[in-house]
Amino acid sequence: MSKHLSMAEAVARYIPDGASVALGLALEPLIPFAVGHEIIRQRRQNLALIGPISDILFDQLIGAGCVSAILAAWVGNVSEGLGHCYRHAVEKQIPHSIHVEEYSNHTIALALLAASVGSPYIPTRTLLGSDIPRQNPRLRVERSPLDETPVLLVPALQPDVTVVHVQRSDEEGNAHAWGNLGICESAFLAARDVIIVADDLVSHETILSDPNRVLGPSYKVRAVVHEPWGAHPSSVQGCYNRDHAFYHEYHQRTRTQEGFQQWLEEWVLNVPNRATYLAHLGEDRMRTLKIREHRYASPVDYGY
């Protein structure tokens, strides 16, 4: 069954106000910026964002007023430092206050892994002695039943929806991804619903030719969106590289509320779809980001 929808339809159907949404799960690559921008255009409210390093997409959603809670290890601008909108929200409640539950990269991964396998929690010794368990009430320090030593219990975290950007998918939601995947697989399996955003829409036969690259079961996928360059300015291995200049420009322009609002109007609010966004980005800039040297994996023999 085809699940192919437009970006606007996918967000309208499957990311309602108040939803918990896992994004940016491959760390620096494969960040679904096109989804985030459509969320902003549809003026979603009271979202809880879940993720590891949580690059500037989180910052944009916070600045646009879409977010009420953050469950993450870090929010900012990886190559530049601070996320100005995140800082304004935490320190000055601008545009409004947000609730923050802190994790490390490892423990946010464990929380999603627990939900993906149906476990109520996963015990670990990481973070013992740090301030994070005191800040995050979800994390509990208990005694191990095996040797009475302290352990940290990381409870399962199930997003209402996980959004993953991939290199290619068929219309049923069987998706291929490669390169650094971070915690995409755990978040895919943990979520109630999944939205796939793909640079290429391919046949089911293409997916079957390499089944080990399938990210997760298609029955969890609610929508497949074909959105070339949908992860820009982050990278998609084999498609396009990271736009470092874009991150720098964002950092410089969003230091003030007025600067962020001007940036938001230019790149999101006055841009009805990704095609218009790419036209604004320009062919020359896109050409500098395209892959210069292809490096294909060796063929795999699935014969029997």
mmCIF file of C-alpha atoms in Angstrom:
data_model
loop_
_atom_site.group_PDB
_atom_site.id
_atom_site.type_symbol
_atom_site.label_atom_id
_atom_site.label_comp_id
_atom_site.label_asym_id
_atom_site.label_seq_id
_atom_site.Cartn_x
_atom_site.Cartn_y
_atom_site.Cartn_z
ATOM 1 C CA MET A 1 0.000 0.000 0.000
ATOM 2 C CA SER A 2 1.381 3.376 -0.989
ATOM 3 C CA LYS A 3 1.959 5.789 1.896
ATOM 4 C CA HIS A 4 3.322 8.526 -0.337
ATOM 5 C CA LEU A 5 2.140 11.932 0.891
ATOM 6 C CA SER A 6 3.194 15.516 0.422
ATOM 7 C CA MET A 7 5.113 17.117 3.260
ATOM 8 C CA ALA A 8 2.151 19.307 4.173
ATOM 9 C CA GLU A 9 -0.190 16.301 4.307
ATOM 10 C CA ALA A 10 2.199 14.206 6.392
ATOM 11 C CA VAL A 11 2.660 16.905 9.024
ATOM 12 C CA ALA A 12 -1.041 17.777 9.103
ATOM 13 C CA ARG A 13 -2.051 14.146 9.678
ATOM 14 C CA TYR A 14 0.642 12.799 11.949
ATOM 15 C CA ILE A 15 2.195 15.643 13.962
ATOM 16 C CA PRO A 16 -0.642 17.188 15.994
ATOM 17 C CA ASP A 17 -0.344 19.832 18.687
ATOM 18 C CA GLY A 18 1.067 18.356 21.892
ATOM 19 C CA ALA A 19 2.886 15.459 20.204
ATOM 20 C CA SER A 20 6.276 14.173 21.290
ATOM 21 C CA VAL A 21 8.527 14.111 18.219
ATOM 22 C CA ALA A 22 11.954 12.486 17.812
ATOM 23 C CA LEU A 23 14.163 14.315 15.284
ATOM 24 C CA GLY A 24 17.802 14.583 14.297
ATOM 25 C CA LEU A 25 18.599 11.058 15.375
ATOM 26 C CA ALA A 26 21.676 10.508 13.218
ATOM 27 C CA LEU A 27 23.450 13.334 15.073
ATOM 28 C CA GLU A 28 24.899 15.745 12.486
ATOM 29 C CA PRO A 29 23.719 14.173 9.183
ATOM 30 C CA LEU A 30 20.180 13.315 8.032
ATOM 31 C CA ILE A 31 18.446 16.071 10.032
ATOM 32 C CA PRO A 32 14.892 16.461 8.629
ATOM 33 C CA PHE A 33 14.875 20.248 8.271
ATOM 34 C CA ALA A 34 12.086 20.202 5.675
ATOM 35 C CA VAL A 35 9.752 18.569 8.202
ATOM 36 C CA GLY A 36 10.666 21.082 10.874
ATOM 37 C CA HIS A 37 9.978 23.992 8.556
ATOM 38 C CA GLU A 38 6.556 22.593 7.653
ATOM 39 C CA ILE A 39 5.778 22.160 11.354
ATOM 40 C CA ILE A 40 6.550 25.860 11.817
ATOM 41 C CA ARG A 41 4.426 26.887 8.830
ATOM 42 C CA GLN A 42 1.493 24.892 10.203
ATOM 43 C CA ARG A 43 1.996 26.601 13.576
ATOM 44 C CA ARG A 44 2.101 23.487 15.691
ATOM 45 C CA GLN A 45 2.109 24.115 19.441
ATOM 46 C CA ASN A 46 3.240 22.396 22.656
ATOM 47 C CA LEU A 47 5.536 19.870 21.012
ATOM 48 C CA ALA A 48 8.008 17.836 23.063
ATOM 49 C CA LEU A 49 11.225 17.377 21.072
ATOM 50 C CA ILE A 50 13.361 14.274 21.618
ATOM 51 C CA GLY A 51 16.891 13.863 20.314
ATOM 52 C CA PRO A 52 20.600 13.562 21.024
ATOM 53 C CA ILE A 53 22.822 16.529 20.040
ATOM 54 C CA SER A 54 19.795 18.351 18.571
ATOM 55 C CA ASP A 55 21.280 20.807 16.086
ATOM 56 C CA ILE A 56 19.728 24.088 14.863
ATOM 57 C CA LEU A 57 16.427 22.499 13.817
ATOM 58 C CA PHE A 58 15.494 22.304 17.507
ATOM 59 C CA ASP A 59 16.600 25.915 17.888
ATOM 60 C CA GLN A 60 14.364 27.012 15.006
ATOM 61 C CA LEU A 61 11.320 25.181 16.345
ATOM 62 C CA ILE A 62 11.872 26.699 19.788
ATOM 63 C CA GLY A 63 12.241 30.214 18.395
ATOM 64 C CA ALA A 64 9.068 29.795 16.331
ATOM 65 C CA GLY A 65 7.102 29.013 19.495
ATOM 66 C CA CYS A 66 6.268 25.406 18.603
ATOM 67 C CA VAL A 67 7.931 23.749 21.601
ATOM 68 C CA SER A 68 6.926 23.295 25.239
ATOM 69 C CA ALA A 69 9.455 20.622 26.274
ATOM 70 C CA ILE A 70 12.928 19.398 25.354
ATOM 71 C CA LEU A 71 14.188 15.891 26.163
ATOM 72 C CA ALA A 72 17.729 15.945 24.843
ATOM 73 C CA ALA A 73 21.422 15.784 25.556
ATOM 74 C CA TRP A 74 22.283 19.170 24.025
ATOM 75 C CA VAL A 75 20.666 21.929 21.997
ATOM 76 C CA GLY A 76 22.711 24.375 19.983
ATOM 77 C CA ASN A 77 24.603 24.863 16.742
ATOM 78 C CA VAL A 78 27.221 22.123 16.502
ATOM 79 C CA SER A 79 29.827 23.958 14.446
ATOM 80 C CA GLU A 80 29.154 27.393 15.953
ATOM 81 C CA GLY A 81 28.261 26.797 19.604
ATOM 82 C CA LEU A 82 25.159 28.325 21.140
ATOM 83 C CA GLY A 83 21.584 27.968 20.012
ATOM 84 C CA HIS A 84 20.377 31.516 20.595
ATOM 85 C CA CYS A 85 16.637 30.720 20.545
ATOM 86 C CA TYR A 86 17.096 27.895 23.029
ATOM 87 C CA ARG A 87 19.035 30.177 25.336
ATOM 88 C CA HIS A 88 16.415 32.933 25.099
ATOM 89 C CA ALA A 89 13.669 30.438 25.961
ATOM 90 C CA VAL A 90 15.486 28.974 28.966
ATOM 91 C CA GLU A 91 16.892 32.220 30.384
ATOM 92 C CA LYS A 92 14.205 34.759 29.451
ATOM 93 C CA GLN A 93 11.111 32.672 28.594
ATOM 94 C CA ILE A 94 11.141 34.078 25.047
ATOM 95 C CA PRO A 95 8.919 33.390 23.137
ATOM 96 C CA HIS A 96 7.709 31.382 26.167
ATOM 97 C CA SER A 97 9.135 29.070 28.801
ATOM 98 C CA ILE A 98 10.082 25.489 27.952
ATOM 99 C CA HIS A 99 10.498 22.463 30.184
ATOM 100 C CA VAL A 100 13.922 20.821 29.841
ATOM 101 C CA GLU A 101 14.763 17.228 30.791
ATOM 102 C CA GLU A 102 18.475 16.624 30.435
ATOM 103 C CA TYR A 103 20.059 13.408 29.197
ATOM 104 C CA SER A 104 23.495 12.441 27.971
ATOM 105 C CA ASN A 105 23.802 11.170 24.414
ATOM 106 C CA HIS A 106 24.157 7.669 25.833
ATOM 107 C CA THR A 107 21.134 7.792 28.130
ATOM 108 C CA ILE A 108 18.777 9.277 25.526
ATOM 109 C CA ALA A 109 19.873 6.366 23.337
ATOM 110 C CA LEU A 110 19.145 3.908 26.168
ATOM 111 C CA ALA A 111 15.699 5.430 26.776
ATOM 112 C CA LEU A 112 14.717 4.924 23.141
ATOM 113 C CA LEU A 113 16.332 1.492 23.045
ATOM 114 C CA ALA A 114 14.263 0.427 26.057
ATOM 115 C CA ALA A 115 11.042 1.465 24.315
ATOM 116 C CA SER A 116 12.146 -0.243 21.104
ATOM 117 C CA VAL A 117 12.470 -3.631 22.832
ATOM 118 C CA GLY A 118 9.488 -3.237 25.158
ATOM 119 C CA SER A 119 11.531 -2.904 28.341
ATOM 120 C CA PRO A 120 10.322 -0.529 31.088
ATOM 121 C CA TYR A 121 13.882 0.652 31.668
ATOM 122 C CA ILE A 122 17.549 -0.134 31.080
ATOM 123 C CA PRO A 123 20.047 -0.036 33.974
ATOM 124 C CA THR A 124 23.437 1.593 33.517
ATOM 125 C CA ARG A 125 26.263 3.033 35.582
ATOM 126 C CA THR A 126 26.814 6.039 33.373
ATOM 127 C CA LEU A 127 25.922 9.454 34.863
ATOM 128 C CA LEU A 128 26.415 8.225 38.435
ATOM 129 C CA GLY A 129 28.099 11.072 40.269
ATOM 130 C CA SER A 130 26.901 13.681 37.796
ATOM 131 C CA ASP A 131 24.189 16.329 38.276
ATOM 132 C CA ILE A 132 21.978 15.039 35.467
ATOM 133 C CA PRO A 133 20.000 12.506 37.578
ATOM 134 C CA ARG A 134 19.193 15.296 40.033
ATOM 135 C CA GLN A 135 17.947 17.517 37.220
ATOM 136 C CA ASN A 136 15.919 14.855 35.400
ATOM 137 C CA PRO A 137 13.295 13.171 37.604
ATOM 138 C CA ARG A 138 12.779 10.398 35.045
ATOM 139 C CA LEU A 139 16.220 9.004 35.889
ATOM 140 C CA ARG A 140 16.377 6.993 39.110
ATOM 141 C CA VAL A 141 19.353 5.800 41.122
ATOM 142 C CA GLU A 142 18.658 2.409 42.747
ATOM 143 C CA ARG A 143 20.595 -0.516 44.178
ATOM 144 C CA SER A 144 21.392 -3.427 41.921
ATOM 145 C CA PRO A 145 19.610 -6.610 43.037
ATOM 146 C CA LEU A 146 22.751 -8.546 42.084
ATOM 147 C CA ASP A 147 25.400 -6.857 44.194
ATOM 148 C CA GLU A 148 23.712 -3.858 45.900
ATOM 149 C CA THR A 149 25.886 -1.365 44.017
ATOM 150 C CA PRO A 150 24.284 1.849 42.695
ATOM 151 C CA VAL A 151 22.800 1.738 39.204
ATOM 152 C CA LEU A 152 20.928 4.318 37.179
ATOM 153 C CA LEU A 153 17.562 3.252 35.757
ATOM 154 C CA VAL A 154 16.803 4.908 32.419
ATOM 155 C CA PRO A 155 13.043 4.527 31.749
ATOM 156 C CA ALA A 156 11.703 3.820 28.278
ATOM 157 C CA LEU A 157 10.851 6.832 26.150
ATOM 158 C CA GLN A 158 8.254 6.311 23.411
ATOM 159 C CA PRO A 159 7.825 9.205 20.961
ATOM 160 C CA ASP A 160 4.406 9.756 19.459
ATOM 161 C CA VAL A 161 6.191 10.109 16.133
ATOM 162 C CA THR A 162 9.738 9.623 14.904
ATOM 163 C CA VAL A 163 10.848 11.447 11.766
ATOM 164 C CA VAL A 164 13.819 10.027 9.871
ATOM 165 C CA HIS A 165 15.460 11.311 6.722
ATOM 166 C CA VAL A 166 16.932 8.600 4.490
ATOM 167 C CA GLN A 167 18.678 8.279 1.158
ATOM 168 C CA ARG A 168 15.880 6.263 -0.435
ATOM 169 C CA SER A 169 12.563 4.559 0.267
ATOM 170 C CA ASP A 170 9.780 2.827 -1.579
ATOM 171 C CA GLU A 171 6.192 4.065 -1.286
ATOM 172 C CA GLU A 172 5.371 1.497 1.410
ATOM 173 C CA GLY A 173 7.986 2.820 3.834
ATOM 174 C CA ASN A 174 10.761 0.297 3.328
ATOM 175 C CA ALA A 175 13.696 2.668 3.628
ATOM 176 C CA HIS A 176 17.418 2.370 2.973
ATOM 177 C CA ALA A 177 19.851 4.482 4.985
ATOM 178 C CA TRP A 178 23.615 4.321 5.242
ATOM 179 C CA GLY A 179 26.482 6.228 6.765
ATOM 180 C CA ASN A 180 26.282 7.387 10.368
ATOM 181 C CA LEU A 181 22.817 6.377 11.600
ATOM 182 C CA GLY A 182 23.229 7.380 15.245
ATOM 183 C CA ILE A 183 20.116 6.157 17.068
ATOM 184 C CA CYS A 184 17.721 6.209 14.093
ATOM 185 C CA GLU A 185 16.925 2.511 14.359
ATOM 186 C CA SER A 186 16.073 2.606 18.069
ATOM 187 C CA ALA A 187 13.917 5.710 17.653
ATOM 188 C CA PHE A 188 12.179 4.153 14.625
ATOM 189 C CA LEU A 189 11.281 1.042 16.616
ATOM 190 C CA ALA A 190 10.386 2.978 19.768
ATOM 191 C CA ALA A 191 7.838 5.328 18.190
ATOM 192 C CA ARG A 192 4.124 4.833 17.806
ATOM 193 C CA ASP A 193 4.236 6.344 14.307
ATOM 194 C CA VAL A 194 7.058 6.988 11.836
ATOM 195 C CA ILE A 195 7.386 9.508 9.015
ATOM 196 C CA ILE A 196 10.012 8.736 6.375
ATOM 197 C CA VAL A 197 11.502 11.570 4.339
ATOM 198 C CA ALA A 198 13.544 10.339 1.370
ATOM 199 C CA ASP A 199 15.836 12.018 -1.098
ATOM 200 C CA ASP A 200 14.915 9.324 -3.639
ATOM 201 C CA LEU A 201 11.711 7.362 -4.109
ATOM 202 C CA VAL A 202 12.566 3.945 -5.561
ATOM 203 C CA SER A 203 10.888 0.693 -6.496
ATOM 204 C CA HIS A 204 10.253 -2.097 -4.021
ATOM 205 C CA GLU A 205 12.618 -4.245 -6.081
ATOM 206 C CA THR A 206 15.455 -1.808 -5.374
ATOM 207 C CA ILE A 207 14.810 -2.164 -1.644
ATOM 208 C CA LEU A 208 14.691 -5.965 -1.887
ATOM 209 C CA SER A 209 18.047 -5.982 -3.644
ATOM 210 C CA ASP A 210 19.733 -5.009 -0.364
ATOM 211 C CA PRO A 211 17.456 -5.934 2.562
ATOM 212 C CA ASN A 212 20.123 -5.424 5.227
ATOM 213 C CA ARG A 213 19.993 -1.664 4.665
ATOM 214 C CA VAL A 214 16.285 -1.430 5.575
ATOM 215 C CA LEU A 215 15.994 0.873 8.574
ATOM 216 C CA GLY A 216 12.902 -0.675 10.165
ATOM 217 C CA PRO A 217 9.597 -2.456 9.493
ATOM 218 C CA SER A 218 7.319 -0.625 7.088
ATOM 219 C CA TYR A 219 4.200 -1.394 9.143
ATOM 220 C CA LYS A 220 5.266 1.338 11.577
ATOM 221 C CA VAL A 221 5.504 3.935 8.810
ATOM 222 C CA ARG A 222 2.497 6.198 8.350
ATOM 223 C CA ALA A 223 3.831 8.492 5.626
ATOM 224 C CA VAL A 224 6.590 8.548 3.030
ATOM 225 C CA VAL A 225 7.574 11.993 1.765
ATOM 226 C CA HIS A 226 9.752 12.364 -1.310
ATOM 227 C CA GLU A 227 11.765 15.494 -0.551
ATOM 228 C CA PRO A 228 15.104 15.888 -2.372
ATOM 229 C CA TRP A 229 17.503 18.055 -0.345
ATOM 230 C CA GLY A 230 15.073 17.797 2.562
ATOM 231 C CA ALA A 231 17.913 17.534 5.077
ATOM 232 C CA HIS A 232 19.808 20.657 3.959
ATOM 233 C CA PRO A 233 21.853 22.237 5.546
ATOM 234 C CA SER A 234 22.880 18.910 7.137
ATOM 235 C CA SER A 235 24.526 16.236 5.017
ATOM 236 C CA VAL A 236 23.140 13.100 3.391
ATOM 237 C CA GLN A 237 25.950 10.710 2.564
ATOM 238 C CA GLY A 238 26.093 10.021 -1.164
ATOM 239 C CA CYS A 239 23.749 12.932 -1.961
ATOM 240 C CA TYR A 240 25.091 16.243 -0.661
ATOM 241 C CA ASN A 241 27.525 17.613 1.897
ATOM 242 C CA ARG A 242 27.027 19.765 4.968
ATOM 243 C CA ASP A 243 26.506 23.466 4.266
ATOM 244 C CA HIS A 244 28.860 24.903 6.890
ATOM 245 C CA ALA A 245 28.281 28.460 5.681
ATOM 246 C CA PHE A 246 24.542 28.138 6.286
ATOM 247 C CA TYR A 247 25.122 27.205 9.924
ATOM 248 C CA HIS A 248 27.481 30.161 10.336
ATOM 249 C CA GLU A 249 25.007 32.570 8.760
ATOM 250 C CA TYR A 250 22.209 31.278 10.977
ATOM 251 C CA HIS A 251 24.361 31.744 14.076
ATOM 252 C CA GLN A 252 25.214 35.323 13.168
ATOM 253 C CA ARG A 253 21.719 36.388 12.154
ATOM 254 C CA THR A 254 19.776 34.866 15.060
ATOM 255 C CA ARG A 255 21.582 36.491 17.970
ATOM 256 C CA THR A 256 18.560 38.746 18.558
ATOM 257 C CA GLN A 257 14.834 38.078 18.394
ATOM 258 C CA GLU A 258 14.522 40.522 15.528
ATOM 259 C CA GLY A 259 17.301 38.793 13.624
ATOM 260 C CA PHE A 260 15.730 35.389 14.130
ATOM 261 C CA GLN A 261 12.336 36.626 12.976
ATOM 262 C CA GLN A 262 13.878 38.067 9.810
ATOM 263 C CA TRP A 263 15.703 34.778 9.188
ATOM 264 C CA LEU A 264 12.510 32.779 9.831
ATOM 265 C CA GLU A 265 10.488 34.860 7.398
ATOM 266 C CA GLU A 266 13.141 34.572 4.702
ATOM 267 C CA TRP A 267 13.808 30.821 4.960
ATOM 268 C CA VAL A 268 10.567 29.342 6.365
ATOM 269 C CA LEU A 269 7.448 31.486 6.657
ATOM 270 C CA ASN A 270 7.689 33.044 3.194
ATOM 271 C CA VAL A 271 8.810 29.757 1.619
ATOM 272 C CA PRO A 272 5.728 27.599 0.924
ATOM 273 C CA ASN A 273 7.598 24.405 0.033
ATOM 274 C CA ARG A 274 11.046 22.864 -0.415
ATOM 275 C CA ALA A 275 11.208 23.628 -4.121
ATOM 276 C CA THR A 276 10.908 27.329 -3.341
ATOM 277 C CA TYR A 277 13.492 26.941 -0.582
ATOM 278 C CA LEU A 278 15.962 25.385 -3.031
ATOM 279 C CA ALA A 279 15.324 28.105 -5.577
ATOM 280 C CA HIS A 280 16.185 30.644 -2.889
ATOM 281 C CA LEU A 281 19.293 28.664 -1.961
ATOM 282 C CA GLY A 282 20.382 28.820 -5.584
ATOM 283 C CA GLU A 283 21.878 26.399 -8.086
ATOM 284 C CA ASP A 284 25.403 27.704 -7.601
ATOM 285 C CA ARG A 285 25.363 26.994 -3.873
ATOM 286 C CA MET A 286 23.781 23.598 -4.401
ATOM 287 C CA ARG A 287 26.465 22.750 -6.926
ATOM 288 C CA THR A 288 29.188 23.364 -4.330
ATOM 289 C CA LEU A 289 27.479 20.905 -1.951
ATOM 290 C CA LYS A 290 26.924 18.046 -4.380
ATOM 291 C CA ILE A 291 29.052 14.929 -4.150
ATOM 292 C CA ARG A 292 32.294 15.320 -6.071
ATOM 293 C CA GLU A 293 33.670 11.807 -5.748
ATOM 294 C CA HIS A 294 31.380 8.775 -5.625
ATOM 295 C CA ARG A 295 32.562 5.837 -3.513
ATOM 296 C CA TYR A 296 30.299 2.857 -3.967
ATOM 297 C CA ALA A 297 30.269 -0.162 -1.679
ATOM 298 C CA SER A 298 31.297 -3.499 -3.147
ATOM 299 C CA PRO A 299 28.372 -5.628 -4.393
ATOM 300 C CA VAL A 300 26.917 -8.161 -1.962
ATOM 301 C CA ASP A 301 26.011 -11.662 -3.128
ATOM 302 C CA TYR A 302 22.615 -12.715 -1.719
ATOM 303 C CA GLY A 303 22.521 -15.865 -3.826
ATOM 304 C CA TYR A 304 21.651 -19.296 -2.433
#
